[in-house]
XYZ file of C-alpha atoms in Angstrom:
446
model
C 36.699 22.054 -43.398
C 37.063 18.757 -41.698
C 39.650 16.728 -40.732
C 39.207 13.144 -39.430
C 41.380 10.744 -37.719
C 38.831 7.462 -38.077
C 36.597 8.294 -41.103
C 36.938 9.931 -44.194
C 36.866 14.035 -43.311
C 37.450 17.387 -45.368
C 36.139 20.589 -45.925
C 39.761 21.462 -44.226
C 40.526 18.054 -44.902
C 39.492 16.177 -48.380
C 41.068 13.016 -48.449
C 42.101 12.211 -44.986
C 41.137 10.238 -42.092
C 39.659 11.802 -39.100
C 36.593 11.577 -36.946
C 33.404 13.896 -36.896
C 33.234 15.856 -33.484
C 29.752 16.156 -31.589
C 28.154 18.729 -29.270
C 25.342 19.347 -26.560
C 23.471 22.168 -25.712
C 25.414 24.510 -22.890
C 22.937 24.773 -19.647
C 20.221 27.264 -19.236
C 22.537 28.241 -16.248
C 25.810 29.054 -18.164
C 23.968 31.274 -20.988
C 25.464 34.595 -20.409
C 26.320 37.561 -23.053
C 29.611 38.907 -22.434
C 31.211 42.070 -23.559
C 28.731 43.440 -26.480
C 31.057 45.964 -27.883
C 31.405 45.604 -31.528
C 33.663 43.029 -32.761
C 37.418 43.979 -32.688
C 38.912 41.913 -35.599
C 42.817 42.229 -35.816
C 43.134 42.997 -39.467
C 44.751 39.996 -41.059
C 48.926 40.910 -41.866
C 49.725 41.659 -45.676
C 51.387 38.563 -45.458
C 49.249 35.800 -44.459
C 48.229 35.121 -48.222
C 51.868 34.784 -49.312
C 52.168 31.221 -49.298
C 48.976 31.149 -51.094
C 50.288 33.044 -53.209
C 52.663 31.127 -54.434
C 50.484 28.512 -55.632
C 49.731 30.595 -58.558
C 52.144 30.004 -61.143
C 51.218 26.474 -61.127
C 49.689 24.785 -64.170
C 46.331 24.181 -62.528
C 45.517 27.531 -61.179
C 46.749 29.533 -64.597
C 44.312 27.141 -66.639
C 41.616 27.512 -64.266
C 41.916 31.413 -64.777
C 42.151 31.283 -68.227
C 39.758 29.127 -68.979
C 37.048 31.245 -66.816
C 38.361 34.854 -67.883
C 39.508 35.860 -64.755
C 43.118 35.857 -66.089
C 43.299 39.452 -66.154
C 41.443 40.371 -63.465
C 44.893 40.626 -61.154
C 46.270 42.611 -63.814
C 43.402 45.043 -64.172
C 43.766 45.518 -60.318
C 47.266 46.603 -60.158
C 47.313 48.691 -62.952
C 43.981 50.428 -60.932
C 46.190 50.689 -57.810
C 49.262 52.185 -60.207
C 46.413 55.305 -60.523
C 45.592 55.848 -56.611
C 47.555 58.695 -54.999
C 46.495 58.355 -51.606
C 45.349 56.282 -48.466
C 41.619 57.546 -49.008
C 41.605 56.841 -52.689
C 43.394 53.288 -51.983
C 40.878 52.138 -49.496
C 37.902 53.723 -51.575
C 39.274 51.348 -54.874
C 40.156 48.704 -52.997
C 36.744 48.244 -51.317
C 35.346 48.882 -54.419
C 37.708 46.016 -56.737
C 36.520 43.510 -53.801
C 33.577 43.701 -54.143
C 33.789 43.666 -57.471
C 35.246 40.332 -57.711
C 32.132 38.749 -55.676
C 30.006 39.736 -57.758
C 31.941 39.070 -60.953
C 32.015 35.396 -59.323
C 28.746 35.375 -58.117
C 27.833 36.310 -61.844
C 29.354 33.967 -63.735
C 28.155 30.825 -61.901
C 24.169 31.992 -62.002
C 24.743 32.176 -65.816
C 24.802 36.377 -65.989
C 27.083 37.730 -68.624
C 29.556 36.495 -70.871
C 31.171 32.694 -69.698
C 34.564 33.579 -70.189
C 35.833 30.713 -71.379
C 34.975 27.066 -71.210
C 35.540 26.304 -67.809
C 31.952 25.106 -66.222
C 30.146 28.365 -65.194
C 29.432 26.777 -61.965
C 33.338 26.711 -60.705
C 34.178 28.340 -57.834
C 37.510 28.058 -58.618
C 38.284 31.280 -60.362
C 36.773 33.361 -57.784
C 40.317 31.910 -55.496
C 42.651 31.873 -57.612
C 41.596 35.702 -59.219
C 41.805 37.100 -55.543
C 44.894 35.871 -54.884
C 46.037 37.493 -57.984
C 44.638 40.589 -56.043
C 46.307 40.130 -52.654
C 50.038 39.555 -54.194
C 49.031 42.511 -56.619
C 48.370 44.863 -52.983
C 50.784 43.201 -51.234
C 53.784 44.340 -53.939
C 52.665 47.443 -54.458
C 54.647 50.422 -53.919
C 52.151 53.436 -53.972
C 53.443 57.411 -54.144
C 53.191 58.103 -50.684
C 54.144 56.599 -47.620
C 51.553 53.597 -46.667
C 51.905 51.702 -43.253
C 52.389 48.562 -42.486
C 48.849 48.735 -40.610
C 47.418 51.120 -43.603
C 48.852 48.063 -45.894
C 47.163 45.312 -44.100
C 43.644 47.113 -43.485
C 43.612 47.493 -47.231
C 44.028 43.691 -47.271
C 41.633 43.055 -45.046
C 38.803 45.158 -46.758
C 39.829 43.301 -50.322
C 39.863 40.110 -48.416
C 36.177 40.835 -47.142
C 34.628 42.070 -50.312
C 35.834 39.329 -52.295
C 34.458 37.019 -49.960
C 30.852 38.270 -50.143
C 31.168 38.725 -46.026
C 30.201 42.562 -46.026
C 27.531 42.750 -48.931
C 24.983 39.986 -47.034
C 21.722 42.455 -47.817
C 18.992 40.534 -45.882
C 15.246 42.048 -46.594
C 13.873 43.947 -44.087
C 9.919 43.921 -42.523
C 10.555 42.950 -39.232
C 8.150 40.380 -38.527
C 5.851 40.999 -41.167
C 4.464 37.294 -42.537
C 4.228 38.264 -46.254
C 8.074 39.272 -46.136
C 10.842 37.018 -47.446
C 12.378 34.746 -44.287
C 15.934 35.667 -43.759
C 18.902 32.953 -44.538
C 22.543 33.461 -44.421
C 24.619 30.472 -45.496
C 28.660 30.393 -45.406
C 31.100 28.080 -47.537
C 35.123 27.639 -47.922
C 37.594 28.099 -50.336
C 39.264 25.065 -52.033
C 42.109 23.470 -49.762
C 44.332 20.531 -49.285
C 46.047 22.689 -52.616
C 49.676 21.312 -51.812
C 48.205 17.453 -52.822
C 46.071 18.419 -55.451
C 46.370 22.510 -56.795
C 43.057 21.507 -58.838
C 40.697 21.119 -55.925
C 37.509 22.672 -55.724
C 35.018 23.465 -53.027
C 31.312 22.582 -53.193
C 30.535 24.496 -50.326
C 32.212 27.803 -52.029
C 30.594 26.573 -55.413
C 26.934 26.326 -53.252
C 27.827 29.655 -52.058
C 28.402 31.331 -55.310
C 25.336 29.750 -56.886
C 22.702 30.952 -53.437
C 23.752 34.119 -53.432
C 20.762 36.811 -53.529
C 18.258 34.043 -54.487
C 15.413 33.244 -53.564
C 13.487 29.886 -52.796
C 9.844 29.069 -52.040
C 9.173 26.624 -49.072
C 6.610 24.393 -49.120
C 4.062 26.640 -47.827
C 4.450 28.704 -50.129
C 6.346 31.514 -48.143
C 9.428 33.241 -50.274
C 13.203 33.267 -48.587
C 15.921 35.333 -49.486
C 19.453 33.482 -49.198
C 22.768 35.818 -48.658
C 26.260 34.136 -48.288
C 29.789 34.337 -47.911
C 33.020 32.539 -48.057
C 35.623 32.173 -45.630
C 39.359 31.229 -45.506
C 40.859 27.818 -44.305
C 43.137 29.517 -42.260
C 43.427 29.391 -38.880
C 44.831 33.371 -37.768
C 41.884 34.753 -40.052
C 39.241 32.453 -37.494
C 41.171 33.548 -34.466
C 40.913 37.949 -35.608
C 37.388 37.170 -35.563
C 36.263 37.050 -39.364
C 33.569 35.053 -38.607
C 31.878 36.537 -35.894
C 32.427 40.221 -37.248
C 30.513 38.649 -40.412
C 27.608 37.069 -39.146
C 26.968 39.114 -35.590
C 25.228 42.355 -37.805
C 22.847 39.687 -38.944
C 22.654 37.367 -35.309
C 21.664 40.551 -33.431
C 17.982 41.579 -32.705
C 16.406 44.125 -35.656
C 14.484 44.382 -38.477
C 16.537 42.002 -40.666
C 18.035 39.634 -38.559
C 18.520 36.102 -39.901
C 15.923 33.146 -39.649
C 17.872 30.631 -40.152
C 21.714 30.132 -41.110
C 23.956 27.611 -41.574
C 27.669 26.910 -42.372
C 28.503 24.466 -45.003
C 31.690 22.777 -46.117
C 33.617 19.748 -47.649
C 32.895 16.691 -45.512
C 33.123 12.720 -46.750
C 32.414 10.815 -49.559
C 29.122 9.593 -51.168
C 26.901 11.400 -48.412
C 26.186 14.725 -46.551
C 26.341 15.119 -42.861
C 24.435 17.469 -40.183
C 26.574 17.796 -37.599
C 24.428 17.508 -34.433
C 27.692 18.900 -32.131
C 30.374 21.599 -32.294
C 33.454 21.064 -30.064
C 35.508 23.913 -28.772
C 38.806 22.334 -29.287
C 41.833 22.909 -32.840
C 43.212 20.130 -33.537
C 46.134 21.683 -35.683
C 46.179 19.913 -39.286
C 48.003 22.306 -41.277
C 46.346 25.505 -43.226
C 46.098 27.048 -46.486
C 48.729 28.968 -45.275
C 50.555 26.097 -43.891
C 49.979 27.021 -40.716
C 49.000 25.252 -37.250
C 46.688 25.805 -34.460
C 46.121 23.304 -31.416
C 43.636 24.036 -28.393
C 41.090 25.958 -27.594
C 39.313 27.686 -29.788
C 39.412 31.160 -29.228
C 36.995 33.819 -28.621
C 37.822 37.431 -30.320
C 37.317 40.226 -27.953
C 34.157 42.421 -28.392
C 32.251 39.889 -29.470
C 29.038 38.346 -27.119
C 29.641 34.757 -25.638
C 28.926 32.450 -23.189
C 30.816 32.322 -20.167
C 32.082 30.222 -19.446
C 33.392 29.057 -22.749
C 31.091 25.760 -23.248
C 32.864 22.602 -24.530
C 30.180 21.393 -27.220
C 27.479 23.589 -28.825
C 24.564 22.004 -30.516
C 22.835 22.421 -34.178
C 19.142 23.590 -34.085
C 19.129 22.464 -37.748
C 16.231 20.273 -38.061
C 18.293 17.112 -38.493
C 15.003 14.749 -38.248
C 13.209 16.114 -41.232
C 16.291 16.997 -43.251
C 17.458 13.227 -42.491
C 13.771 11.880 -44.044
C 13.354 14.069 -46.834
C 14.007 13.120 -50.063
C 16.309 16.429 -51.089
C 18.826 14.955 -54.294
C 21.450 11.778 -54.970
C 23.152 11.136 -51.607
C 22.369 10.503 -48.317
C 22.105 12.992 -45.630
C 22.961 11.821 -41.968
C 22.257 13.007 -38.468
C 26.122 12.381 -37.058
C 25.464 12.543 -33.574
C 29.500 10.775 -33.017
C 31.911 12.987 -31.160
C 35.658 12.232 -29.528
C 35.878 13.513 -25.456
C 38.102 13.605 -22.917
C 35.773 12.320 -19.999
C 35.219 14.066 -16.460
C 38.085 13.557 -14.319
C 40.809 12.621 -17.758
C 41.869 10.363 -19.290
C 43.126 9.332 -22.840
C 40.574 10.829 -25.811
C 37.438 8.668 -26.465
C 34.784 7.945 -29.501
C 30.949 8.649 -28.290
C 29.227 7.673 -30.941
C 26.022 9.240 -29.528
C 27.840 12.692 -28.222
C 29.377 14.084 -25.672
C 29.190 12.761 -21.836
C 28.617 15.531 -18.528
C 31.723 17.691 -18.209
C 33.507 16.153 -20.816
C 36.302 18.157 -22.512
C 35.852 18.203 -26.277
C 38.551 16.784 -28.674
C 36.349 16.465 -31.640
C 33.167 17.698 -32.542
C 30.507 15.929 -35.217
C 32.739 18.096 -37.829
C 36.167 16.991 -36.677
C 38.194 19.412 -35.051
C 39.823 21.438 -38.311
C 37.996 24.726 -39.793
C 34.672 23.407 -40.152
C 34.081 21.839 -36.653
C 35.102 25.554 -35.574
C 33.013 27.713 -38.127
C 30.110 25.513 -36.643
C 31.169 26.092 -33.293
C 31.287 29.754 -33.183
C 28.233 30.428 -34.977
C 26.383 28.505 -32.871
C 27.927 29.695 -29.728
C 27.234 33.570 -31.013
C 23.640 32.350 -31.519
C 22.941 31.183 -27.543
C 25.187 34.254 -26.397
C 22.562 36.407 -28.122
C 19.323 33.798 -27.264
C 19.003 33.770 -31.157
C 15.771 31.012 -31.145
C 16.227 30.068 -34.896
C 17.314 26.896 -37.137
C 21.024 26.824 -37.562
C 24.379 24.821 -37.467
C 26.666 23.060 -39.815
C 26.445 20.939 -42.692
C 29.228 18.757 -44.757
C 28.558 18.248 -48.021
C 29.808 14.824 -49.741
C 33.652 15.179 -51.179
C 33.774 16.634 -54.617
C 35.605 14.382 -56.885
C 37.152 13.979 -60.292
C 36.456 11.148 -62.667
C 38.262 7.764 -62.255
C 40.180 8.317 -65.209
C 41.404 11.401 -64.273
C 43.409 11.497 -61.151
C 46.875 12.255 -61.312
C 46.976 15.980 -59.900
C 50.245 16.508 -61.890
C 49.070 15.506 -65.388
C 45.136 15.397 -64.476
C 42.588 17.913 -66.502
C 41.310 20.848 -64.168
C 37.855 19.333 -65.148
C 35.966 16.522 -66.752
C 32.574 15.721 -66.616
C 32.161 13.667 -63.444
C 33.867 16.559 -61.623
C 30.923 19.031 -62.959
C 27.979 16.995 -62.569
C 29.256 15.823 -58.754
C 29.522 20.061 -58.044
C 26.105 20.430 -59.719
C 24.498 17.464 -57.709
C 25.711 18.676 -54.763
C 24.936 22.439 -55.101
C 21.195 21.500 -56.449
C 21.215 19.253 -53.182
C 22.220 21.961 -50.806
C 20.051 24.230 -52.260
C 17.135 21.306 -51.743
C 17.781 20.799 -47.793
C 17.877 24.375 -47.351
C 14.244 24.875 -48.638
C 13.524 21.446 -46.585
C 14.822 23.093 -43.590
C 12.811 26.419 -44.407
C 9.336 24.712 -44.166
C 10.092 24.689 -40.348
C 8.506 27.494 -38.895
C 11.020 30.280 -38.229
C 12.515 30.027 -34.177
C 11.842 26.663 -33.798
C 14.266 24.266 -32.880
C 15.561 21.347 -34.420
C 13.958 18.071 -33.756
């Protein structure tokens, strides 16, 4: 998610102005792993997906579940819940009807199974609306025996993190083995900005959705296996930790630990971006929740970091071939711009070529809204644990609807420009990942 003050910026923020943030490299010196307990996420309250919630008995979001077959899906979870006569049983089905939903999603847009409808099978749309369906479902409930206010919002979280693909990442083992699959793990959003427009889709949750368990073939010939997930745009669920508690199984040293990785979401128009620099600084543009967040970003106990907290963090994506390669329709560029407060203060200013010494960051190459920080803390997990491999962020261009087609209150949920802009953008993303693959795994990007 992006927002921008001086360009075009999204993934948090389709549609608005903002500028891309950028990021350097911490020193050698400052590299140190902190506490490497495992990750303490503060469940998310039963709550936080209320206002979400809400949303649903719109016009747009009932069509898009009808016309995909997930209408019932909500329905078919409460009635489930209406059977469960305990805490053990409710976390068991609720784990269970999470995961569920991924791969019903993940399903539908790779073409297995019956379409449901004719929405476009590659729509990530139903897979947000359905689980929201799920969460106001849990969060009404009123079970047979006495459930917790903590019991209540652990079975949240656990829905919340099945649906999103974040705990069933299955990378192939072999440790170092040449003839085994190279590891990816690749992360997108969920649609946003729903207030303006409750149509809205994601390509980076659509690219998601379509990667999932696949499998590419780089140019030499070597197989990769590609497991992702989806996250929130919601500030509190970034602060508990979600995304370090998702990607630090798969960071850490072991037989299956990732070769390359990178986070994805909406950016600008016309043209993808590889944001070359991360800044450690929320700049507060309102949430799917409606909520706000302004300063530092913050690290969740538990989980390794560098101390102290670096400013900018830097992409070891590598930007020059994916820049030169020919991968699909739009342009991919190396945005190197970031916004600083200089050494010794001052008023916020543009660096078009990143950040300056001891600058304090304002905005990263990403902006400074959800997707500036997914990219920042992945990137800072990967030099708290030394991780030597590919990784960073990518924008993808703004998905649009056709020119005739518009109007968010009387506008059709799809048309064809909207699906063949998703499908050009997912078959691109899918092309700059294998580009990136024919890198050889841990080295950096150049």
């Amino acid at each position: 998610m992006r927002r921008i003050r001086t360009r075009v910026g999204v993934l948090g923020a389709a549609f608005l102005t903002a500028a891309p943030l950028a990021l350097t490299a911490p020193s050698a010196a400052a590299m140190t792993t902190g506490n490497t307990a495992p990750v303490v996420a503060r469940e998310r309250p039963a709550t936080a997906s209320a206002v979400e919630e809400r949303r649903l008995s719109q016009r747009a979001p009932q069509e898009i579940l009808r016309r995909s077959g997930f209408a019932g899906v909500a329905g078919t979870f409460g009635d489930g819940l209406a059977r469960v006569h305990s805490y053990g049983a409710a976390k068991r089905y609720v784990a269970e009807a999470g995961r569920g939903l991924w791969r019903r999603a993940v399903d539908r847009v790779q073409g297995r199974g019956p379409q449901g409808g004719d929405l476009s099978r590659d729509d990530d749309r139903p897979l947000y609306w359905a689980r929201l369906g799920m969460t106001k479902a849990l969060r009404e409930w009123k079970p047979p025996f006495r459930l917790t206010a903590g019991q209540r919002d652990a079975l949240m979280g656990s829905l919340e993190r099945g649906s999103r693909g974040q705990d069933s990442i299955d990378l192939p083992g072999g440790g170092h083995a040449p003839s085994r699959p190279l590891r990816v793990v690749v992360t997108g959003f969920d649609p946003f900005q729903l207030d303006a427009d409750a149509r809205r889709s994601n390509p980076s949750g659509a690219a998601a959705l379509a990667l999932d368990g696949t499998t590419v073939r780089t140019s030499s010939g070597r197989l990769a296996r590609v497991e992702t997930a989806v996250f929130p745009v919601r500030w509190a669920d970034f602060a508990a930790g979600t995304v370090e508690r998702t990607l630090l199984p798969h960071f850490r040293r072991g037989p299956r630990q990732v070769d390359l990785f990178t986070t994805i979401s909406q950016g600008r128009p016309g043209q993808f971006d590889l944001e070359r620099t991360n800044g450690a600084w929320r700049g507060g543009f309102p949430d799917n929740a409606r909520e706000s967040r302004t300063g530092t970003i913050p690290v969740p106990k538990g989980v390794p970091t560098v101390r102290p907290q670096p400013q900018w963090t830097t992409t070891t994506l590598p930007y020059a071939r994916l820049t030169s390669a020919a991968t699909g329709p739009f342009p991919v560029r190396d945005n190197t711009a970031v916004t600083e407060i200089p050494a010794g203060g001052g008023a916020p200013v543009e660096r078009p070529d990143g950040p300056t010494p001891g600058s304090t960051a304002r905005e990263g190459g990403g902006g400074d809204y959800l997707s500036n920080e997914i990219g920042y803390r992945a990137t800072l997990l990967r030099d708290a644990l030394k991780l030597k491999v590919p990784g960073g962020h990518l924008h993808t261009p703004v998905l649009q609807f056709g020119p005739a087609n518009t109007d968010p209150a009387t506008g059709e949920v799809t048309d064809p420009d909207f699906v063949r802009n998703r499908t050009a953008i997912t078959g691109q993303v899918r092309a700059l990942l294998t580009a990136a693959l024919s890198v050889a795994p841990g080295m950096m990007a150049k």
